[in-house]
PDB file of C-alpha atoms and ligand atoms in Angstrom:
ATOM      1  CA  UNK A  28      19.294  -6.061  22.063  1.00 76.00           C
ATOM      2  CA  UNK A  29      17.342  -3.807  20.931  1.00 89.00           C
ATOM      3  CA  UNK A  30      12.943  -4.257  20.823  1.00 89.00           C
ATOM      4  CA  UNK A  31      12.958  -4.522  17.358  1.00 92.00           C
ATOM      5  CA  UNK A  32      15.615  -7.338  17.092  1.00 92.00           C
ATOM      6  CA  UNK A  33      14.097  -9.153  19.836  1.00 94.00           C
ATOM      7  CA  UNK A  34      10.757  -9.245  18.071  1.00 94.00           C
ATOM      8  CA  UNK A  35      12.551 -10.364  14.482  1.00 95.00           C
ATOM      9  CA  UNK A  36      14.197 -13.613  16.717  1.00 95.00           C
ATOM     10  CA  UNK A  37      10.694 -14.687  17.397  1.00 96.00           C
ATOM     11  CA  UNK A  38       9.362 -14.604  13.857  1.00 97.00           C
ATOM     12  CA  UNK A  39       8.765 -17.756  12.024  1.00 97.00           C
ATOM     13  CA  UNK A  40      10.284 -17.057   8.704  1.00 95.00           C
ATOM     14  CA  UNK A  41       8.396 -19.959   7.461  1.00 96.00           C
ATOM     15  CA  UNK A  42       5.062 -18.737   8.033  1.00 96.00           C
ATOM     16  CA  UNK A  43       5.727 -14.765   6.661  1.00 97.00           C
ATOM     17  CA  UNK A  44       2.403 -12.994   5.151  1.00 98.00           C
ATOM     18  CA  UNK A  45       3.252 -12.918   1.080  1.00 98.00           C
ATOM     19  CA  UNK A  46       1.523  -9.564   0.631  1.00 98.00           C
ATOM     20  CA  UNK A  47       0.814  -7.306   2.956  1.00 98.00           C
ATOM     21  CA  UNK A  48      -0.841  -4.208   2.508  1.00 98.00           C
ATOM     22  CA  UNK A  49      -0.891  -0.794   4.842  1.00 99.00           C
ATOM     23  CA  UNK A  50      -3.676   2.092   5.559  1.00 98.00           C
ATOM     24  CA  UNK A  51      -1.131   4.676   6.387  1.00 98.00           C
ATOM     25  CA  UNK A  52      -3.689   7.135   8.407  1.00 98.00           C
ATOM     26  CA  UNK A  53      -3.127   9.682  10.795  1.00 98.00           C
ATOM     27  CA  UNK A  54      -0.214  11.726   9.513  1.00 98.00           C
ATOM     28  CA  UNK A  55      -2.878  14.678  10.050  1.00 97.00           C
ATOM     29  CA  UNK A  56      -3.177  13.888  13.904  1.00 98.00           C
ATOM     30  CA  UNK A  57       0.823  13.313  14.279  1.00 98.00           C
ATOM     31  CA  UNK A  58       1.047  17.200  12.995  1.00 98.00           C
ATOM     32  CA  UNK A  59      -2.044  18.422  14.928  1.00 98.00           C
ATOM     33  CA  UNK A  60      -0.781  17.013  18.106  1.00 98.00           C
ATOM     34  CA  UNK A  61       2.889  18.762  17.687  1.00 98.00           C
ATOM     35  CA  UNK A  62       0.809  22.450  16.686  1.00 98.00           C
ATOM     36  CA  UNK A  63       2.085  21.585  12.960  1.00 98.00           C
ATOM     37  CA  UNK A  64       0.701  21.819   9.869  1.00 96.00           C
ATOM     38  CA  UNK A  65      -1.052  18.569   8.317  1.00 95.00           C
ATOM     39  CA  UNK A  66       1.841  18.484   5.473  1.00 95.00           C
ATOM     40  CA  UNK A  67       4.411  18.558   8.063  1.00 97.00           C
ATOM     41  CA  UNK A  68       2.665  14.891   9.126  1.00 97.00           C
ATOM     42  CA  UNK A  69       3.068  13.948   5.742  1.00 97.00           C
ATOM     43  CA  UNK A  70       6.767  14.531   5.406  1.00 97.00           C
ATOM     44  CA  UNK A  71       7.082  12.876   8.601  1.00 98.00           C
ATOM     45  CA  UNK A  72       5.025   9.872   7.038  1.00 98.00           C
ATOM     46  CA  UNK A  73       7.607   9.478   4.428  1.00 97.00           C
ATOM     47  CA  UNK A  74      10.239   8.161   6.936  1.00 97.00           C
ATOM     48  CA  UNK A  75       8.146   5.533   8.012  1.00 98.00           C
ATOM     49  CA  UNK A  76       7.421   4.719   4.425  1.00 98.00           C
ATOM     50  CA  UNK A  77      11.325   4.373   3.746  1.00 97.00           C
ATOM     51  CA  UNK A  78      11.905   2.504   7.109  1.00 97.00           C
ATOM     52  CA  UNK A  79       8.711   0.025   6.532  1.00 98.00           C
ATOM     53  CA  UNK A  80       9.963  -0.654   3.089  1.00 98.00           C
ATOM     54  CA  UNK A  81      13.577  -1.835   4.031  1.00 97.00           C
ATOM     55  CA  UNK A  82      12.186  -3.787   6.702  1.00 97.00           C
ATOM     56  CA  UNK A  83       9.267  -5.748   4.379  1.00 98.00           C
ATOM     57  CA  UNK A  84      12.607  -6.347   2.088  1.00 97.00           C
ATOM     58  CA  UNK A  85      15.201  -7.610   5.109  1.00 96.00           C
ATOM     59  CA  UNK A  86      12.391  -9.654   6.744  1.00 97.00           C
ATOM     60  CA  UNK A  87      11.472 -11.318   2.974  1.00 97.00           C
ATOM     61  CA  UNK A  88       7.976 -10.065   2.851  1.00 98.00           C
ATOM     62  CA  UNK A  89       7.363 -10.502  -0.909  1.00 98.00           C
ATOM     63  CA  UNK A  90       4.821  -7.632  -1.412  1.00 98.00           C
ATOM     64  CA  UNK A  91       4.177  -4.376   0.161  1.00 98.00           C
ATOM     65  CA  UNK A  92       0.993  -2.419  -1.216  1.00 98.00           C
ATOM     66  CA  UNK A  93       0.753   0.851   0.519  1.00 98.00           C
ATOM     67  CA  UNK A  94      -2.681   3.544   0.205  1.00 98.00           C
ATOM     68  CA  UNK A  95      -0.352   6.468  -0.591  1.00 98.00           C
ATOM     69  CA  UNK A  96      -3.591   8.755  -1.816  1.00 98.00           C
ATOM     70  CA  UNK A  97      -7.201   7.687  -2.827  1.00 98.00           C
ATOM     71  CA  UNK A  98      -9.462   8.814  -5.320  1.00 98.00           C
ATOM     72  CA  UNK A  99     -10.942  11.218  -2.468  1.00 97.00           C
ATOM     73  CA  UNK A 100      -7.819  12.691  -1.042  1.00 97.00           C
ATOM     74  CA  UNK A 101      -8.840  15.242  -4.070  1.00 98.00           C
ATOM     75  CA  UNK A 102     -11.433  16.948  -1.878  1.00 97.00           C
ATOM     76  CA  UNK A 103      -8.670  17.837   0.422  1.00 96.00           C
ATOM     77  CA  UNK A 104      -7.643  21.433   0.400  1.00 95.00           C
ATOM     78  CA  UNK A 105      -5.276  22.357  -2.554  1.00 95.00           C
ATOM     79  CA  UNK A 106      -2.043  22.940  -0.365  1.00 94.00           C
ATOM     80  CA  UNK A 107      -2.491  19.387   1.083  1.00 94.00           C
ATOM     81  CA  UNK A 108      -3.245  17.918  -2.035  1.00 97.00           C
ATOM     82  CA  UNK A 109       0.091  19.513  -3.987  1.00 96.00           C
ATOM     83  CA  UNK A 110       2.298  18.959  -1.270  1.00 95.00           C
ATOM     84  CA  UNK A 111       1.397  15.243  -1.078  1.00 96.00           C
ATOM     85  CA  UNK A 112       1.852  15.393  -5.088  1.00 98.00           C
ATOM     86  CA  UNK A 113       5.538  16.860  -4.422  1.00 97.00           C
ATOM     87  CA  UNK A 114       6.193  14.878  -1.591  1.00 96.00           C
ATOM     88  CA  UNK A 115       5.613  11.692  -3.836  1.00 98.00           C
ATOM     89  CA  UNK A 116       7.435  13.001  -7.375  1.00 98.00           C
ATOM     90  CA  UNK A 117      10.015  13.592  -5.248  1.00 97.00           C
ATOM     91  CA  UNK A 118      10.800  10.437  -2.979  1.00 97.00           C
ATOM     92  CA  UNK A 119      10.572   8.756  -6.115  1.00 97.00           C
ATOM     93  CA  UNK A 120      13.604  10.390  -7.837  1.00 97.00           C
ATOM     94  CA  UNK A 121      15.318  10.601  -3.808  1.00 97.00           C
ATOM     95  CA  UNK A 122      14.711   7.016  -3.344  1.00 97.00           C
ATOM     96  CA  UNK A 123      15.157   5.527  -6.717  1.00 98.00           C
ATOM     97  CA  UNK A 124      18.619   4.801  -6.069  1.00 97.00           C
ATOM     98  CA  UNK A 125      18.060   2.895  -2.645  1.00 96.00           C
ATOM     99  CA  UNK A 126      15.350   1.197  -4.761  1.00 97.00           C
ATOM    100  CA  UNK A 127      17.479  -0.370  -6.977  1.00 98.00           C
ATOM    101  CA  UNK A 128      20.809  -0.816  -4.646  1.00 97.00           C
ATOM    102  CA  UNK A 129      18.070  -3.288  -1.803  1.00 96.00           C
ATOM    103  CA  UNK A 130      16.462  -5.037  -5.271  1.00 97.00           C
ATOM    104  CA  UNK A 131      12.714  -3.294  -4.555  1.00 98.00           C
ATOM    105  CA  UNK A 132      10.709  -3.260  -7.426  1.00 98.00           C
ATOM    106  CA  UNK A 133       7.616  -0.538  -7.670  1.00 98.00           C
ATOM    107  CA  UNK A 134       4.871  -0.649  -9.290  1.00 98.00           C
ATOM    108  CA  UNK A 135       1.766   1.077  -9.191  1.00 98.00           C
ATOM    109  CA  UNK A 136      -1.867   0.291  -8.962  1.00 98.00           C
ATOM    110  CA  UNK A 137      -4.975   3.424  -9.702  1.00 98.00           C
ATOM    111  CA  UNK A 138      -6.237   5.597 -11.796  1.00 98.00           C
ATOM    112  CA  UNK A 139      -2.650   6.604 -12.996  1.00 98.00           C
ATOM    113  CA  UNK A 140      -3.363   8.560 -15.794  1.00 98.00           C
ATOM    114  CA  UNK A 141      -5.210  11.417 -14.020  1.00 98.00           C
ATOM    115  CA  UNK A 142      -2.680  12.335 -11.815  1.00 98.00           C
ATOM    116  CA  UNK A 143       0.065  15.169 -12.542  1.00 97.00           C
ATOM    117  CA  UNK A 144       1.995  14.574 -15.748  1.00 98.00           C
ATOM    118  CA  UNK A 145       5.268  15.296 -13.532  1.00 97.00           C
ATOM    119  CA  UNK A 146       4.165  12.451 -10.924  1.00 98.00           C
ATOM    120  CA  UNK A 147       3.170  10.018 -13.959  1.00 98.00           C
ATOM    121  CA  UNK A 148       6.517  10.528 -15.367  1.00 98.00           C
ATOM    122  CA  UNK A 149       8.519   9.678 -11.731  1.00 97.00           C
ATOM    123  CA  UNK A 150       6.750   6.771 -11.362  1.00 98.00           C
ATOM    124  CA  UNK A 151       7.165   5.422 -15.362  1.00 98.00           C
ATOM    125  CA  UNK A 152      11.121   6.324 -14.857  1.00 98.00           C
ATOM    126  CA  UNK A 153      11.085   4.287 -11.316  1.00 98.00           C
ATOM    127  CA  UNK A 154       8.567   1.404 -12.674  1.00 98.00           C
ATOM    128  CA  UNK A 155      10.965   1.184 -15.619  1.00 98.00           C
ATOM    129  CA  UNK A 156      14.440   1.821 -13.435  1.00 98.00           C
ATOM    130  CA  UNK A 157      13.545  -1.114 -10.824  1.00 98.00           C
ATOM    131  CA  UNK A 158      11.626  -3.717 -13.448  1.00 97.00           C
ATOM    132  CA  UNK A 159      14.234  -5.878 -13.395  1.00 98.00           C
ATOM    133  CA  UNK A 160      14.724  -5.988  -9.483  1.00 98.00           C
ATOM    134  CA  UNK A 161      13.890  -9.208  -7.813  1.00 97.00           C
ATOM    135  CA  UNK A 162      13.509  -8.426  -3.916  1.00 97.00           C
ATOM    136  CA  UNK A 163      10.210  -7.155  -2.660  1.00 98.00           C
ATOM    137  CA  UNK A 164       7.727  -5.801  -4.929  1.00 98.00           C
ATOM    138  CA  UNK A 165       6.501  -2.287  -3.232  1.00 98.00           C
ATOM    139  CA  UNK A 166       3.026  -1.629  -5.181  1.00 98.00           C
ATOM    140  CA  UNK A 167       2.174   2.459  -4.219  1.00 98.00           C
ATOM    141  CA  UNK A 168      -1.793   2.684  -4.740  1.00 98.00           C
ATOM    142  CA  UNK A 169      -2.267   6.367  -5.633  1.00 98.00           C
ATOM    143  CA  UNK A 170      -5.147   8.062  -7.139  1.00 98.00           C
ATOM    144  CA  UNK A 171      -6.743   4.366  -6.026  1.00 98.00           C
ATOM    145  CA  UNK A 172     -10.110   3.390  -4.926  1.00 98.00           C
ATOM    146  CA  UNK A 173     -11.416   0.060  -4.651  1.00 98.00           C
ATOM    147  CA  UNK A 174     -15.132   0.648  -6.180  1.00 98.00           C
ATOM    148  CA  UNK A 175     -13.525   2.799  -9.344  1.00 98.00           C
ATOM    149  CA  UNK A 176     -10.816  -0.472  -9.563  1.00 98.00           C
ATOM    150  CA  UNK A 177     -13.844  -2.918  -9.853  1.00 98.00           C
ATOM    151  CA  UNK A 178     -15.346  -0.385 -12.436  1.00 98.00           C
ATOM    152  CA  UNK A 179     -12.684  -0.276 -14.314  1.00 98.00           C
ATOM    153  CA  UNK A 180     -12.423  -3.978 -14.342  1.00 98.00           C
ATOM    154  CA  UNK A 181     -15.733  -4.440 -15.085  1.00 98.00           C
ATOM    155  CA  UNK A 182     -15.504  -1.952 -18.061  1.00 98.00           C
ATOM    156  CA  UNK A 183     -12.216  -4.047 -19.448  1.00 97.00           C
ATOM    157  CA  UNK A 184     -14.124  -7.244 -19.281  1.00 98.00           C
ATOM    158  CA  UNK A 185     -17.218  -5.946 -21.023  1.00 97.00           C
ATOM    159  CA  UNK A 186     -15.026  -4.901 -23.944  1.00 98.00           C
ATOM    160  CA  UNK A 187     -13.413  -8.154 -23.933  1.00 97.00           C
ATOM    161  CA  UNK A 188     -16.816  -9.852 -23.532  1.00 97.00           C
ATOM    162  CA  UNK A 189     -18.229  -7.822 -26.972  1.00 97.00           C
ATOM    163  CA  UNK A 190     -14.753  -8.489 -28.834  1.00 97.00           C
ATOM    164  CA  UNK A 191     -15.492 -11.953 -28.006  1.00 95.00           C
ATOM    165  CA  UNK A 192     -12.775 -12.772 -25.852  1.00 95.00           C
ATOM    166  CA  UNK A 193     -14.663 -14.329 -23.450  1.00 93.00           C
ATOM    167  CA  UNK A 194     -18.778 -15.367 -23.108  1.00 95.00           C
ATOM    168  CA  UNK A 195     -20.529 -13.989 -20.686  1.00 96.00           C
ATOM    169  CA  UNK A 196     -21.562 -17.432 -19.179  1.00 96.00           C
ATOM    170  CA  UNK A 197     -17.622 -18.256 -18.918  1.00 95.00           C
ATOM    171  CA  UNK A 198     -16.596 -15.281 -16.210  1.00 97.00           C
ATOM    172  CA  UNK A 199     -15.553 -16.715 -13.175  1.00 97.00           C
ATOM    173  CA  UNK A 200     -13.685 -14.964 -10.008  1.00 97.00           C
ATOM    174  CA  UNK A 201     -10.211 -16.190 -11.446  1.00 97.00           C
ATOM    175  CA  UNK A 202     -11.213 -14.556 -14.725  1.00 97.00           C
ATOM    176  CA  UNK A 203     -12.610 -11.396 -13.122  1.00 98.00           C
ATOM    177  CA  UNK A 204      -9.649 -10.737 -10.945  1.00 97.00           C
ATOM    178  CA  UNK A 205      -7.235 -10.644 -14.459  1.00 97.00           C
ATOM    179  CA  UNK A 206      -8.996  -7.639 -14.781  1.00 98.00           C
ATOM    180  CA  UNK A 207      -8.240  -5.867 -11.230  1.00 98.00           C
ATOM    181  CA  UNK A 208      -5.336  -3.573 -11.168  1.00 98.00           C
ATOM    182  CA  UNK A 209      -3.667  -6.180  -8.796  1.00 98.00           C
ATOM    183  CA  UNK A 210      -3.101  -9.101 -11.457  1.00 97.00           C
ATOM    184  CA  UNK A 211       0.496  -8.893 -10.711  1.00 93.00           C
ATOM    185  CA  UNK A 212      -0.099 -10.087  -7.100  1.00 97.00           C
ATOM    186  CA  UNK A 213      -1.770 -12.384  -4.513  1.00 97.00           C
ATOM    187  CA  UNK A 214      -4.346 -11.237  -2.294  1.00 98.00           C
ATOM    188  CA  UNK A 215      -3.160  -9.617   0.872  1.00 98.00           C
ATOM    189  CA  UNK A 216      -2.712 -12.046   4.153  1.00 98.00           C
ATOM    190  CA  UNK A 217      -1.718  -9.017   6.246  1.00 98.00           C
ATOM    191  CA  UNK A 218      -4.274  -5.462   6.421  1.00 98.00           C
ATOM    192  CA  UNK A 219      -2.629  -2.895   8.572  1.00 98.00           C
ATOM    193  CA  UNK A 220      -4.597   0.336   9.533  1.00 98.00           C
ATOM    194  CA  UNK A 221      -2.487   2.900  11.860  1.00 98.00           C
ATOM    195  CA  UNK A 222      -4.050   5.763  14.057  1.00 98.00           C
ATOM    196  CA  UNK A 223      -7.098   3.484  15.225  1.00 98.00           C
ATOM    197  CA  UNK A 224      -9.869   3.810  12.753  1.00 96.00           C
ATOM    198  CA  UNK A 225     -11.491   0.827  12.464  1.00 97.00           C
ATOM    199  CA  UNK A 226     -12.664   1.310   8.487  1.00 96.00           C
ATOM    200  CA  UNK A 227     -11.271  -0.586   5.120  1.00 97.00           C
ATOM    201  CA  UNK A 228     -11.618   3.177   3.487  1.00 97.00           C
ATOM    202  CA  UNK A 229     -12.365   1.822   0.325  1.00 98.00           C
ATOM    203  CA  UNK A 230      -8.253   0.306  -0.292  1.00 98.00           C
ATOM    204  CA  UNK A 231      -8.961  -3.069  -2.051  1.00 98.00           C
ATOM    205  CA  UNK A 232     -12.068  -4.042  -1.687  1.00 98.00           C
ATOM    206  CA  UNK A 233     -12.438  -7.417  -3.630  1.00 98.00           C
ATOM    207  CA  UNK A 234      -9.229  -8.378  -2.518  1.00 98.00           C
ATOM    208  CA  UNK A 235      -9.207  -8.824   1.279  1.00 98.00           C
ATOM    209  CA  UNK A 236     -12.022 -10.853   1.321  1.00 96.00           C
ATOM    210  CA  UNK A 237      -9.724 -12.633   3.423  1.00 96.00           C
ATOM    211  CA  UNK A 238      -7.194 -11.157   4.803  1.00 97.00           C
ATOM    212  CA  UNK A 239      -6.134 -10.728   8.457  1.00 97.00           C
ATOM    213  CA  UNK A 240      -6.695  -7.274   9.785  1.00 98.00           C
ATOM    214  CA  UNK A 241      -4.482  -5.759  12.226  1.00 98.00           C
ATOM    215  CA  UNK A 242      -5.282  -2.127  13.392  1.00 98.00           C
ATOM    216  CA  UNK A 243      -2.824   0.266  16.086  1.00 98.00           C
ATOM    217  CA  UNK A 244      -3.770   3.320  17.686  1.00 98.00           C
ATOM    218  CA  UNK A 245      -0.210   4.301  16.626  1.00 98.00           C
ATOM    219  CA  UNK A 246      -0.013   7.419  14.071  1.00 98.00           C
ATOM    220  CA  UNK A 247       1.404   6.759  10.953  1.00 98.00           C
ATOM    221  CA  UNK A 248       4.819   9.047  11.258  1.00 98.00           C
ATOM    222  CA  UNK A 249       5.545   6.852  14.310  1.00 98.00           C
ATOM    223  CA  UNK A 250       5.071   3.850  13.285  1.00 98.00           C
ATOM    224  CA  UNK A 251       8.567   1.706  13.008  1.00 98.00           C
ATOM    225  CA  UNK A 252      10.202  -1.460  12.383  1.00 97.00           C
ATOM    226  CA  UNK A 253       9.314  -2.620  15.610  1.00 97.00           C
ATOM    227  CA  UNK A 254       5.032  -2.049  15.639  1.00 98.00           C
ATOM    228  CA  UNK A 255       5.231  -3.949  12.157  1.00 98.00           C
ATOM    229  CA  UNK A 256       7.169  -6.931  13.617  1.00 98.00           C
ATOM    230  CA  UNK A 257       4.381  -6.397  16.193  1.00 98.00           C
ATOM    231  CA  UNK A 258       1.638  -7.094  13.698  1.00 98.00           C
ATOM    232  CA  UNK A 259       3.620 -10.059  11.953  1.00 98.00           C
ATOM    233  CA  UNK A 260       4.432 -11.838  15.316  1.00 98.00           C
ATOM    234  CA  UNK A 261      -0.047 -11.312  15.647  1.00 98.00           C
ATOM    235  CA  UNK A 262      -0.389 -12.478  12.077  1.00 98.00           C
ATOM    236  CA  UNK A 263       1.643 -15.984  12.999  1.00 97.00           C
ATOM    237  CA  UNK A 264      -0.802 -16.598  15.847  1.00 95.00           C
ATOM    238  CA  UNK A 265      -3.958 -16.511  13.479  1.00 94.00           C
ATOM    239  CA  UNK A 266      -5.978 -19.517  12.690  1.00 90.00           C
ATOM    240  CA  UNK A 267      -6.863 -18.353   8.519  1.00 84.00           C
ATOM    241  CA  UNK A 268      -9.815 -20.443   7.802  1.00 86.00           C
ATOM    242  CA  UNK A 269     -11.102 -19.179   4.423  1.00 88.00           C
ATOM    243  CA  UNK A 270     -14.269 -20.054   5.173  1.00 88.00           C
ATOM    244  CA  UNK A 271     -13.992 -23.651   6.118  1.00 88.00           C
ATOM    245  CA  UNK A 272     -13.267 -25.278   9.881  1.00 83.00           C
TER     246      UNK A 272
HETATM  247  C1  LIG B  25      -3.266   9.646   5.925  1.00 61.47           C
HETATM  248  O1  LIG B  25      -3.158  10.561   6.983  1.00 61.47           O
HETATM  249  C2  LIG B  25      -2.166   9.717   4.959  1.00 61.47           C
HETATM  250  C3  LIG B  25      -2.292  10.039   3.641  1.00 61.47           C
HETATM  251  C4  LIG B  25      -3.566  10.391   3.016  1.00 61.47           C
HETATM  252  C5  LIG B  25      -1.136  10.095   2.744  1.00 61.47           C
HETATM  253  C6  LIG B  25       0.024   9.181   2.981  1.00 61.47           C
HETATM  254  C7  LIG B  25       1.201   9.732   2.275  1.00 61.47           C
HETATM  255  C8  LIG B  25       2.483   9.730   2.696  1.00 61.47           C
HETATM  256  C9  LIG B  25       2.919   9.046   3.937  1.00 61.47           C
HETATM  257  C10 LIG B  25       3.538  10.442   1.939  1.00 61.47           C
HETATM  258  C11 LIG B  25       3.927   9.991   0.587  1.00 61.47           C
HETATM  259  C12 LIG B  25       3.962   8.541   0.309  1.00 61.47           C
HETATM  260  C13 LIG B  25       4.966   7.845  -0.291  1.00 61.47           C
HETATM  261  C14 LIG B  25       4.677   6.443  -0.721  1.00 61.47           C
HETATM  262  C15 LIG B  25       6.316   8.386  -0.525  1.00 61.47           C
HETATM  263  P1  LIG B  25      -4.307  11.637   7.176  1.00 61.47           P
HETATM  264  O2  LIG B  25      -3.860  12.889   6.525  1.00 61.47           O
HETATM  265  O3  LIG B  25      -5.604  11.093   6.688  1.00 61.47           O
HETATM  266  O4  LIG B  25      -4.302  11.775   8.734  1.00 61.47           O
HETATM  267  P2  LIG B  25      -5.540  12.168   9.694  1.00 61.47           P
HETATM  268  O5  LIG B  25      -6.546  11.073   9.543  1.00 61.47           O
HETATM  269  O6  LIG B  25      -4.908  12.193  11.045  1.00 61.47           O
HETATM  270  O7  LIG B  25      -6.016  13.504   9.238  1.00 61.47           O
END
């Protein structure tokens, strides 16, 4: 049998993580390590992406949100920064068919409009292509940062607040999250960060207040099937409180 099957036999299907969300880090360090180039990580990176994906749909994880590029992966140098562009634009039209044949729907969460007009126009076809899917919902946060997602709430509520839509005195944390780019799902139970760092990097801020954290030295090209059943299997052994006893 192999590790990864093993691992699945012990999961309690009952008690999956709804959403979990994924700090894909250290594609840079996977390449530096082999005497590659940093995109050469990131092409790697987009295997694990495809593998993690089919296994958040087989094991009947409901949503998968994953920090494909932040709003400061622009200050990286211009090669880097197109080849990531490319790299996306074009697992999108690869994949789209693979989306649709295991029932994924994508969506996408960020400051959407300022990125490429050939990567805004992948993502509309697969948004549109997969909308009626009803397996996992695989939420790519690109051009995303948590602080610019709050200020663009709070800007959206403020113009809703002067139309009249709502009173000032009536905006509650139910009300304000409407407003978040993540309205479409729950908070995340499950926060994975490969290649060790110990940071939250800015990738939704107001919404893992609660959430379990799991973090692996593993690099994000090699992480697999089996390090995510890893972090589940560490997920069912948490005690969630919220804040009470
Ligand atoms: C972090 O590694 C990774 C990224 C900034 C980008 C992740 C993108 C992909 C895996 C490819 C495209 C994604 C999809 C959804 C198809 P790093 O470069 O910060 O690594 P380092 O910390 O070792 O330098």
């Amino acid at each position: 049998m192999t590790k990864a099957k093993e691992l699945e036999e012990k999961l309690d299907k009952a008690k999956l993580p709804q959403h979990v969300a994924i700090i894909m880090d250290g594609n840079g360090r996977w390449a530096r390590k082999r005497d590659l180039p940093r995109v050469a990580g990131h092409r790697a990176g987009v295997k694990s992406v495809r593998e993690i994906v089919r296994a958040c749909g087989e094991i009947g994880i409901k949503v998968l949100t994953l920090y494909a590029f932040s709003v400061e992966n622009w200050k990286r140098p211009r090669r880097e920064v197109d080849t990531l562009m490319r790299l996306l634009r074009e697992s999108l039209r690869r994949e789209l068919p693979n989306l649709n044949k295991n029932q994924v729907r994508l969506r996408a969460i960020g400051r959407l409009k300022e990125l490429p007009p050939k990567v805004q126009e992948a993502l509309e076809k697969a948004i549109k292509s997969t909308e009626g899917n009803e397996g996992l919902i695989l939420n790519l946060a690109i051009n995303y940062g948590g602080r610019s997602e709050i200020v663009d709430a709070v800007k959206s509520l403020a113009k809703d607040v002067e139309k009249g839509v709502c009173k000032p005195d009536e905006v509650s944390e139910e009300i304000f999250e409407k407003y978040l780019y993540t309205s479409h799902v729950p908070d995340p139970d499950l926060l994975i960060r490969t290649s060790g760092e110990h940071r939250v990097s800015n990738f939704l801020l107001w919404q893992v207040s609660y959430s379990e954290i799991w973090i692996t030295p593993v690099y994000w090209p090699d992480f697999r099937r089996h390090h995510l059943l890893g972090a589940l299997l560490d997920y069912q052994e948490r005690k969630r409180r919220f804040g009470g006893i």
